[in-house]
Coordinates of C-alpha atoms in Angstrom, one line a residue:
M1193 CA 34.3 30.5 45.5
Y1194 CA 37.8 29.0 45.0
R1195 CA 40.5 28.1 47.5
I1196 CA 43.9 29.3 46.5
A1197 CA 47.1 28.5 48.4
L1198 CA 50.0 31.0 48.0
N1199 CA 53.7 30.4 48.6
A1200 CA 54.6 33.2 51.0
R1201 CA 58.1 31.9 51.8
L1202 CA 59.8 35.2 50.7
L1203 CA 57.5 37.6 52.5
I1204 CA 60.1 38.6 55.1
P1205 CA 59.6 42.0 56.8
G1206 CA 62.4 44.5 56.0
K1207 CA 64.0 42.1 53.5
L1208 CA 61.8 42.2 50.5
E1209 CA 64.3 41.7 47.6
G1210 CA 63.1 41.6 44.0
T1211 CA 61.2 38.3 44.1
G1212 CA 59.8 39.1 47.6
R1213 CA 58.5 42.5 46.5
F1214 CA 56.9 41.0 43.4
T1215 CA 55.2 38.5 45.7
H1216 CA 53.9 41.1 48.1
Q1217 CA 52.7 43.6 45.5
C1218 CA 50.9 40.9 43.4
Y1219 CA 49.4 38.9 46.4
K1220 CA 47.9 41.9 48.2
R1221 CA 46.2 43.0 44.9
L1222 CA 45.2 39.5 44.0
V1223 CA 43.3 39.2 47.3
S1224 CA 41.6 42.5 46.7
L1225 CA 40.6 41.5 43.1
R1226 CA 39.1 38.2 44.3
P1227 CA 37.0 38.9 47.4
E1228 CA 34.9 35.8 47.0
D1229 CA 37.8 33.5 47.0
K1230 CA 39.6 32.1 50.1
F1231 CA 43.4 32.3 50.3
L1232 CA 46.0 30.5 52.3
L1233 CA 49.4 32.2 52.8
I1234 CA 52.0 29.4 53.4
F1235 CA 55.1 30.6 55.3
D1236 CA 58.1 28.7 56.5
R1237 CA 58.5 31.0 59.6
P1238 CA 55.9 32.6 61.9
P1239 CA 53.6 34.6 59.8
P1240 CA 54.3 38.4 60.2
M1241 CA 51.4 40.8 60.7
E1242 CA 52.8 43.1 57.9
F1243 CA 51.3 40.8 55.4
D1244 CA 47.7 40.7 56.6
Y1245 CA 45.9 41.1 53.3
G1246 CA 42.3 40.8 54.3
E1247 CA 39.6 38.8 56.0
N1248 CA 39.5 36.2 53.2
V1249 CA 43.1 35.2 54.0
E1250 CA 44.4 32.5 56.3
T1251 CA 48.1 32.0 57.2
V1252 CA 50.1 29.0 58.3
C1253 CA 53.7 28.2 59.1
L1254 CA 55.0 24.9 57.8
L1255 CA 58.3 23.4 59.0
P1256 CA 61.1 22.9 58.3
P1257 CA 62.2 26.4 57.2
A1258 CA 63.1 26.1 53.5
R1259 CA 66.6 27.7 53.6
R1260 CA 68.9 25.0 52.2
P1261 CA 68.7 22.9 49.0
W1262 CA 67.7 19.7 50.7
L1263 CA 65.1 21.6 52.8
F1264 CA 63.6 23.0 49.6
D1265 CA 62.7 19.5 48.6
V1266 CA 61.3 18.6 52.0
W1267 CA 59.2 21.8 52.3
F1268 CA 57.7 21.9 48.8
D1269 CA 57.4 18.1 48.1
Y1270 CA 56.1 17.1 51.5
A1271 CA 55.0 19.9 53.8
V1272 CA 53.3 22.0 51.1
T1273 CA 51.9 18.9 49.4
W1274 CA 50.3 17.8 52.6
K1275 CA 48.9 21.2 53.5
I1276 CA 47.3 22.1 50.2
K1277 CA 45.6 18.6 50.1
K1278 CA 44.4 19.0 53.7
W1279 CA 43.1 22.5 53.0
N1280 CA 41.4 21.4 49.8
A1281 CA 43.1 23.9 47.6
N1282 CA 41.9 24.3 44.1
L1283 CA 45.2 25.9 43.1
F1284 CA 48.7 26.5 44.4
V1285 CA 50.5 29.7 43.3
S1286 CA 54.2 30.1 43.7
T1287 CA 56.0 33.3 42.8
D1288 CA 59.6 32.2 43.5
G1289 CA 60.0 29.4 41.0
Y1290 CA 59.6 26.5 43.4
I1291 CA 56.6 24.2 43.4
S1292 CA 55.6 20.7 44.6
R1293 CA 56.6 17.7 42.5
R1294 CA 54.2 15.4 44.4
T1295 CA 50.8 17.1 44.3
L1296 CA 48.0 16.6 41.9
T1297 CA 46.6 20.1 42.6
P1298 CA 47.1 22.6 39.7
Q1299 CA 50.0 24.9 40.1
L1300 CA 50.9 28.3 38.7
N1301 CA 54.6 29.0 38.9
V1302 CA 56.6 32.2 38.3
I1303 CA 60.2 31.7 37.4
H1304 CA 61.9 35.1 37.3
D1305 CA 65.1 34.0 35.6
I1306 CA 67.5 31.1 35.1
N1307 CA 70.9 32.8 35.5
F1308 CA 72.3 29.7 37.2
E1309 CA 71.9 27.8 33.9
H1310 CA 74.4 30.2 32.2
N1311 CA 76.7 31.1 35.1
P1312 CA 76.6 28.4 37.7
D1313 CA 79.9 29.6 39.2
W1314 CA 78.1 32.7 40.5
L1315 CA 76.5 30.6 43.2
P1316 CA 77.9 28.1 45.8
S1317 CA 78.0 24.8 44.0
R1318 CA 75.4 23.1 46.2
Y1319 CA 72.9 25.8 45.2
S1320 CA 73.7 25.9 41.5
K1321 CA 73.6 22.1 41.2
H1322 CA 70.3 22.0 43.0
F1323 CA 68.8 24.7 40.9
R1324 CA 70.0 23.2 37.6
K1325 CA 68.5 19.9 38.6
R1326 CA 65.2 21.1 40.0
F1327 CA 64.2 24.1 37.9
P1328 CA 63.7 22.2 34.7
E1329 CA 61.4 19.9 36.7
Y1330 CA 59.6 22.9 38.3
A1331 CA 59.0 24.4 34.8
R1332 CA 57.6 21.2 33.4
F1333 CA 55.5 20.2 36.4
A1334 CA 53.8 23.6 36.5
T1335 CA 50.2 23.6 35.1
K1336 CA 50.9 27.2 34.1
L1337 CA 54.3 28.9 33.8
C1338 CA 54.9 32.6 34.1
T1339 CA 57.9 34.9 34.2
V1340 CA 58.7 38.6 34.4
S1341 CA 60.1 39.6 31.0
N1342 CA 60.1 38.6 27.4
Y1343 CA 63.8 37.9 27.7
S1344 CA 63.2 35.4 30.5
R1345 CA 60.3 33.9 28.5
V1346 CA 62.6 33.2 25.5
D1347 CA 65.4 32.0 27.7
I1348 CA 63.2 29.5 29.7
S1349 CA 61.7 28.3 26.4
K1350 CA 65.0 27.6 24.9
C1351 CA 66.6 26.0 27.9
Y1352 CA 63.7 23.9 29.1
G1353 CA 61.9 23.1 25.8
I1354 CA 58.7 24.8 26.6
A1355 CA 56.8 26.7 24.0
E1356 CA 57.1 30.5 24.3
D1357 CA 53.4 31.0 23.9
A1358 CA 52.8 28.8 26.9
I1359 CA 54.7 31.2 29.2
T1360 CA 53.0 34.4 30.3
V1361 CA 54.9 37.5 31.2
I1362 CA 53.9 39.3 34.4
P1363 CA 56.2 42.3 34.7
N1364 CA 57.6 43.9 37.8
S1365 CA 57.0 47.5 38.6
S1366 CA 58.1 50.3 41.0
D1367 CA 56.3 50.9 44.3
A1368 CA 54.3 54.1 44.9
M1369 CA 57.0 55.7 47.0
F1370 CA 59.4 56.0 44.1
I1371 CA 58.6 59.6 42.9
P1372 CA 60.6 62.7 42.2
I1373 CA 61.6 64.8 45.2
D1374 CA 62.5 68.5 45.7
E1375 CA 65.9 69.9 46.1
R1376 CA 65.7 70.3 49.8
S1377 CA 64.9 66.5 50.2
K1378 CA 67.7 65.7 47.8
Q1379 CA 70.2 67.6 49.9
A1380 CA 69.0 65.8 53.1
A1381 CA 69.7 62.5 51.3
R1382 CA 73.1 63.7 50.3
D1383 CA 73.9 64.6 53.8
Q1384 CA 72.7 61.3 55.1
F1385 CA 74.4 59.0 52.6
C1386 CA 77.4 60.9 51.0
E1387 CA 78.6 63.5 53.3
G1388 CA 76.5 66.2 51.6
K1389 CA 77.9 65.5 48.1
R1390 CA 76.0 64.7 44.9
Y1391 CA 76.1 61.1 44.0
I1392 CA 75.4 58.4 41.4
V1393 CA 73.5 55.4 42.8
F1394 CA 73.5 51.6 42.3
V1395 CA 70.8 49.5 43.9
G1396 CA 71.0 45.7 44.1
S1397 CA 72.6 42.7 45.9
L1398 CA 76.4 42.8 45.9
H1399 CA 76.6 39.7 43.8
P1400 CA 78.8 38.6 40.9
R1401 CA 75.9 38.9 38.4
K1402 CA 75.5 42.5 39.3
N1403 CA 79.1 43.3 38.2
I1404 CA 80.1 45.3 41.3
T1405 CA 83.7 45.4 40.2
G1406 CA 82.7 46.8 36.8
I1407 CA 80.5 49.5 38.4
V1408 CA 83.3 50.7 40.5
K1409 CA 85.8 50.7 37.6
A1410 CA 83.3 52.6 35.4
F1411 CA 82.9 55.1 38.2
E1412 CA 86.6 55.5 38.6
E1413 CA 86.9 56.1 34.9
Y1414 CA 84.1 58.7 35.1
R1415 CA 86.0 60.5 37.9
R1416 CA 89.3 60.3 35.9
R1417 CA 87.6 62.1 33.1
G1418 CA 86.4 64.9 35.3
G1419 CA 83.2 63.7 36.8
S1420 CA 82.3 65.2 40.2
S1421 CA 79.7 63.0 41.8
E1422 CA 80.3 60.3 44.4
L1423 CA 79.0 56.7 44.0
L1424 CA 76.5 55.3 46.5
M1425 CA 76.1 51.5 46.5
V1426 CA 72.9 50.3 48.1
G1427 CA 72.6 46.6 48.9
V1428 CA 74.3 43.7 50.8
S1429 CA 76.5 40.8 49.8
M1430 CA 74.8 37.4 49.4
W1431 CA 77.3 34.6 49.3
K1432 CA 80.6 36.4 50.0
D1433 CA 81.8 40.0 50.4
E1434 CA 81.7 41.6 47.0
K1435 CA 82.5 45.2 48.2
R1436 CA 85.1 47.0 46.1
E1437 CA 86.6 50.0 47.9
A1438 CA 87.6 53.1 46.0
L1439 CA 87.9 56.8 46.5
G1440 CA 84.4 58.4 46.4
V1441 CA 82.5 55.1 46.8
H1442 CA 80.1 54.8 49.7
Y1443 CA 78.2 51.6 50.9
A1444 CA 74.8 52.1 52.5
G1445 CA 73.9 48.5 53.1
R1446 CA 70.3 47.4 53.1
L1447 CA 67.8 50.3 53.5
N1448 CA 64.2 50.3 54.5
D1449 CA 61.6 51.2 51.8
N1450 CA 61.4 54.9 52.6
A1451 CA 65.1 55.4 52.9
L1452 CA 65.7 53.5 49.6
A1453 CA 63.2 55.6 47.7
K1454 CA 64.9 58.7 49.1
A1455 CA 68.4 57.5 48.2
V1456 CA 67.3 56.7 44.6
A1457 CA 65.3 59.9 44.1
A1458 CA 68.2 62.1 45.3
A1459 CA 70.8 60.6 42.9
E1460 CA 72.2 62.4 39.8
A1461 CA 72.0 59.2 37.9
M1462 CA 71.7 55.4 38.3
L1463 CA 74.7 53.2 37.2
Y1464 CA 73.4 49.7 36.6
L1465 CA 75.7 47.3 34.7
P1466 CA 74.7 43.7 35.5
F1467 CA 75.9 40.8 33.4
F1468 CA 72.5 39.1 33.8
E1469 CA 69.0 40.2 34.7
G1470 CA 65.6 38.7 34.5
F1471 CA 64.0 42.1 34.8
G1472 CA 65.9 44.9 36.7
V1473 CA 63.5 46.6 39.0
P1474 CA 65.9 49.4 40.1
I1475 CA 65.8 50.7 36.5
I1476 CA 62.1 51.4 36.7
E1477 CA 62.4 52.7 40.3
A1478 CA 65.0 55.3 39.2
M1479 CA 63.0 56.3 36.1
A1480 CA 59.9 56.8 38.3
C1481 CA 61.9 59.2 40.5
G1482 CA 63.1 61.2 37.5
V1483 CA 66.7 59.8 37.8
P1484 CA 68.4 59.0 34.4
V1485 CA 69.9 55.6 33.9
V1486 CA 73.1 54.3 32.4
A1487 CA 72.7 50.5 32.0
S1488 CA 73.9 47.3 30.5
N1489 CA 73.0 46.4 26.9
C1490 CA 72.4 42.7 27.7
T1491 CA 69.7 40.2 28.8
S1492 CA 66.5 41.9 30.0
V1493 CA 67.9 45.3 30.6
P1494 CA 67.3 46.9 27.1
E1495 CA 63.8 45.5 27.1
V1496 CA 63.0 47.2 30.5
C1497 CA 64.7 50.5 29.6
G1498 CA 63.0 50.8 26.2
D1499 CA 64.2 54.0 24.6
A1500 CA 64.5 55.8 27.9
A1501 CA 68.1 55.0 29.0
A1502 CA 70.8 57.7 28.9
A1503 CA 73.1 55.0 27.5
L1504 CA 73.1 51.2 27.1
V1505 CA 76.6 49.8 27.2
D1506 CA 78.5 46.6 27.3
P1507 CA 78.9 45.9 31.1
N1508 CA 82.7 45.5 30.6
D1509 CA 83.0 48.8 28.6
Y1510 CA 83.9 51.2 31.4
D1511 CA 84.8 54.0 29.1
A1512 CA 81.3 53.9 27.5
A1513 CA 79.6 53.9 30.9
A1514 CA 81.8 56.8 32.1
K1515 CA 81.0 58.8 28.9
G1516 CA 77.3 58.2 29.5
L1517 CA 77.5 59.6 33.0
L1518 CA 79.6 62.6 31.9
K1519 CA 77.1 63.5 29.2
L1520 CA 74.4 63.6 31.8
E1521 CA 76.5 65.9 33.9
V1522 CA 77.5 68.4 31.2
D1523 CA 74.5 68.4 28.8
R1524 CA 71.5 69.7 30.7
E1525 CA 69.2 69.6 27.7
F1526 CA 70.0 65.9 27.1
R1527 CA 69.6 65.2 30.8
Q1528 CA 66.1 66.7 30.9
Q1529 CA 65.1 64.7 27.8
V1530 CA 66.3 61.5 29.4
I1531 CA 64.5 62.3 32.6
Q1532 CA 61.2 62.9 30.8
S1533 CA 61.6 59.7 28.7
G1534 CA 62.2 57.7 31.9
L1535 CA 59.2 59.1 33.7
M1536 CA 57.1 58.1 30.7
R1537 CA 58.7 54.7 30.5
S1538 CA 58.0 54.0 34.2
K1539 CA 54.3 54.4 33.6
D1540 CA 54.4 51.4 31.2
Y1541 CA 54.7 49.2 34.3
S1542 CA 52.0 48.9 37.0
W1543 CA 51.6 46.5 39.9
D1544 CA 47.8 46.8 39.3
R1545 CA 48.1 45.5 35.8
S1546 CA 50.5 42.8 36.8
A1547 CA 48.1 41.5 39.4
E1548 CA 45.3 41.6 36.9
I1549 CA 47.4 39.4 34.5
L1550 CA 48.0 37.0 37.4
S1551 CA 44.3 36.9 38.3
N1552 CA 43.4 36.3 34.7
E1553 CA 45.8 33.3 34.5
I1554 CA 44.3 31.9 37.6
D1555 CA 40.8 32.2 36.1
Q1556 CA 41.9 30.3 33.0
L1557 CA 43.3 27.5 35.2
L1558 CA 40.3 27.3 37.5
N1559 CA 37.8 27.4 34.6
A1560 CA 39.7 24.9 32.5

């Protein structure tokens, strides 16, 4: 029996963004895969009941809440260090990139991407400066380093001088609720989100790296060329208001899991044009729903799409994105081919397989 401490800082009910969802889906399977081990979920707020993964799991809340750069240091370097020593942990697992720089306990660290190294101006300066100072340390302090795509593995290797073969890829996946729905359900979603009209969907934070302005401009070009669907933007702004108003554009804000799955599955297409991604979970969610995707041709996006995208375009090429959307609208045979390719591609990703990879890496650390 081993004692494994888990960073649960981003397990926040109703607010599971990409990293939080990765954490939830991997942790609950990890606990099931390792019934003989003991786990400690370490929160920085009162532990919510939604993340009760089993009888072999304890929870603890450590203060102060790690919500600001200087508090990250206090929480991970002191509070977490103290707790994992007191609990006699054999291993500390962190799925959000942060680890302790003061513990002797082995640590497995998952860094999803390092966009702040390439575009620090996308974040408030105090955050970008902190990330650029700390993440090279977190990468090198980790006993085992993991990430979510081959793109991120190569990027981390080049930026931080860590051998590629020392970094393991643990991919994201889509949740079970992302499945195709019938026409009646689609119309109910149209009624709820877009005044009964057909729509194209974007899902993600309203953040500069997501290219919100470019998505709206590509949509406007699509409408100028005769496209008939609306655009539904699902997500909330992070640092400042990134909304871009335009005719036919609707903002849904943050949706709960069931509403999100319904909103995606009812769409005519997904328009996803980020400048930078470490993975791009909405791509797989859309494909699993039978929704064709027009996406960026940069960073991890082509890797995740495989050959299943309707079009891969430069995120600043609004004409190309509009043409991709229009082709899906007028060429039914092409549309069906893309849908089938997407459904097949989505099956290449599985939370069960990702949790198994994580568990195998833990075995290698514990048995070293």
